[in-house]
PDB file of C-alpha atoms in Angstrom:
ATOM      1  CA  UNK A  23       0.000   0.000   0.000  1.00 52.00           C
ATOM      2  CA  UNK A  24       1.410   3.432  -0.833  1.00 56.00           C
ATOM      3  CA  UNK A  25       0.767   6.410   1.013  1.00 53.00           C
ATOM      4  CA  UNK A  26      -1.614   7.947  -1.204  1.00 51.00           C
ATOM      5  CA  UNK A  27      -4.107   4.242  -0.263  1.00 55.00           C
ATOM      6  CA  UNK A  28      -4.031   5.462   3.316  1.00 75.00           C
ATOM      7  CA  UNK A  29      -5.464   8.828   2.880  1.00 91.00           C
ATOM      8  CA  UNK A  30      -9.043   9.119   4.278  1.00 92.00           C
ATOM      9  CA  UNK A  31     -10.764  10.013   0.794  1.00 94.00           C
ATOM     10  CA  UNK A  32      -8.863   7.169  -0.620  1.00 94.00           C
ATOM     11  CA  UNK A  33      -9.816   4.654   0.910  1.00 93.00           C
ATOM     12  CA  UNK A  34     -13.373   5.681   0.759  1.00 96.00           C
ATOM     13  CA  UNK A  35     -13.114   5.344  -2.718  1.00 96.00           C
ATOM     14  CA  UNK A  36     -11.593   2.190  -2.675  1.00 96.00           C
ATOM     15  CA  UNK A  37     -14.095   0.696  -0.322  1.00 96.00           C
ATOM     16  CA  UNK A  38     -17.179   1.932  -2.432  1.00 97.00           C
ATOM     17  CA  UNK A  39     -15.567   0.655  -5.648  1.00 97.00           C
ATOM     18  CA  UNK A  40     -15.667  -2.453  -4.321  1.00 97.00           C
ATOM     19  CA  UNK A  41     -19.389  -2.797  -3.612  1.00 98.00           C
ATOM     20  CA  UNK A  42     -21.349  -4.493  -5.752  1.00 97.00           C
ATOM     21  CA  UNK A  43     -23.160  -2.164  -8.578  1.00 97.00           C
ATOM     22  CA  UNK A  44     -27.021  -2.543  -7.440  1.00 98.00           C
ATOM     23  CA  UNK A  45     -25.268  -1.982  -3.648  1.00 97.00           C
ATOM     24  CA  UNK A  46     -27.871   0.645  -2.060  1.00 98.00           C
ATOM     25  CA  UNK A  47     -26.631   3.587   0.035  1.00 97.00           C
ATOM     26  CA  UNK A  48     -27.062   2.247   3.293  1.00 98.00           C
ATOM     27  CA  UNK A  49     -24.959  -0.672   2.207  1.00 98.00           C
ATOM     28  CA  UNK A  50     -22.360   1.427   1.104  1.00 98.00           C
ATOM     29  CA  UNK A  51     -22.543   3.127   4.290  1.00 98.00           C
ATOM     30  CA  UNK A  52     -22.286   0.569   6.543  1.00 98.00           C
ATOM     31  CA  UNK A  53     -19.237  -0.660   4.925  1.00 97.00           C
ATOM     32  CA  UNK A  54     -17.973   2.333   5.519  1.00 97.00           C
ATOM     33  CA  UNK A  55     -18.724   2.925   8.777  1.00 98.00           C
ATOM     34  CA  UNK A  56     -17.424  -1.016   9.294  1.00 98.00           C
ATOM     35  CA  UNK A  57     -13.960  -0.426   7.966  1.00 96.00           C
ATOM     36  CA  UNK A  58     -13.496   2.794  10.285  1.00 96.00           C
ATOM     37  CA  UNK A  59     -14.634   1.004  13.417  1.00 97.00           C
ATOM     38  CA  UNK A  60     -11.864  -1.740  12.335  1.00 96.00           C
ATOM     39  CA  UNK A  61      -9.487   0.903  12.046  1.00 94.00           C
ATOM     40  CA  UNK A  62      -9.899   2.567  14.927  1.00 96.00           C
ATOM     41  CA  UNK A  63      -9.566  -0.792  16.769  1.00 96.00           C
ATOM     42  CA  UNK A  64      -6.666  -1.223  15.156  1.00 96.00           C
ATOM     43  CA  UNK A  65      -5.261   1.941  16.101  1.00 96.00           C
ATOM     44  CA  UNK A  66      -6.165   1.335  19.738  1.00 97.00           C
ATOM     45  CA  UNK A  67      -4.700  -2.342  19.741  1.00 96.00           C
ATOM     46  CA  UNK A  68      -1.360  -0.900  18.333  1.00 97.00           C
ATOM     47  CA  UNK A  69      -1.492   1.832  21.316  1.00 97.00           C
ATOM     48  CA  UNK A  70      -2.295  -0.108  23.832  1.00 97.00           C
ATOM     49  CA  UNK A  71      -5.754   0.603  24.947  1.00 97.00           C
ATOM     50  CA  UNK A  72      -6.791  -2.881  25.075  1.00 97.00           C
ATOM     51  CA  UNK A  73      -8.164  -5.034  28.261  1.00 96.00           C
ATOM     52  CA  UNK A  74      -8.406  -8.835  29.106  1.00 97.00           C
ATOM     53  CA  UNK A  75     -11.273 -11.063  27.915  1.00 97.00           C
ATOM     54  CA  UNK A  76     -11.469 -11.051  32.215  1.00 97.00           C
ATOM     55  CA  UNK A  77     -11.855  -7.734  32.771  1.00 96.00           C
ATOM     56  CA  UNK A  78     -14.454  -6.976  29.820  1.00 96.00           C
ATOM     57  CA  UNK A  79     -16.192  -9.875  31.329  1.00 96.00           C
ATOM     58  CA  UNK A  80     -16.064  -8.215  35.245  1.00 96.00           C
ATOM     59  CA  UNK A  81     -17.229  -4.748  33.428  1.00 96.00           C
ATOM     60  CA  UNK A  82     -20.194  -6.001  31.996  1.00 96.00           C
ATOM     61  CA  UNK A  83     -21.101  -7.735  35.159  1.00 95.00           C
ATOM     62  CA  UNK A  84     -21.732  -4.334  36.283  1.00 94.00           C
ATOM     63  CA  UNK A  85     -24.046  -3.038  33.180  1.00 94.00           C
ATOM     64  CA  UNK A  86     -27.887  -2.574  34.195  1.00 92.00           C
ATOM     65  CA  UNK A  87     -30.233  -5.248  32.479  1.00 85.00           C
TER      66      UNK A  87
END
């Protein structure tokens, strides 16, 4: 991948060029919106901002029902 691939508009593009021709807007969108979420999380992995399958287990203990 060359650095012009990892700009934001870029990869849009690349993303909705890949869709399927009759793929509706909301489709589009939530591939989008898919491969930012997996970016992000890949961003936070490489950072560090990641906890145990324990603790997310001890957190959500703790959410209302």
């Amino acid at each position: 991948m060359n650095a012009t691939e990892t700009l934001p508009k870029h990869r849009m593009i690349d993303i909705i060029q890949r869709q399927p021709d009759d793929s509706s807007y909301d489709e589009i969108l939530r591939e989008l919106a898919f491969a930012r979420m997996i970016d992000l999380g890949l961003a936070d992995s490489a950072a560090g901002r990641t906890i145990t399958n324990e603790e997310l287990s001890r957190r959500m203990k703790s959410w209302p029902k």
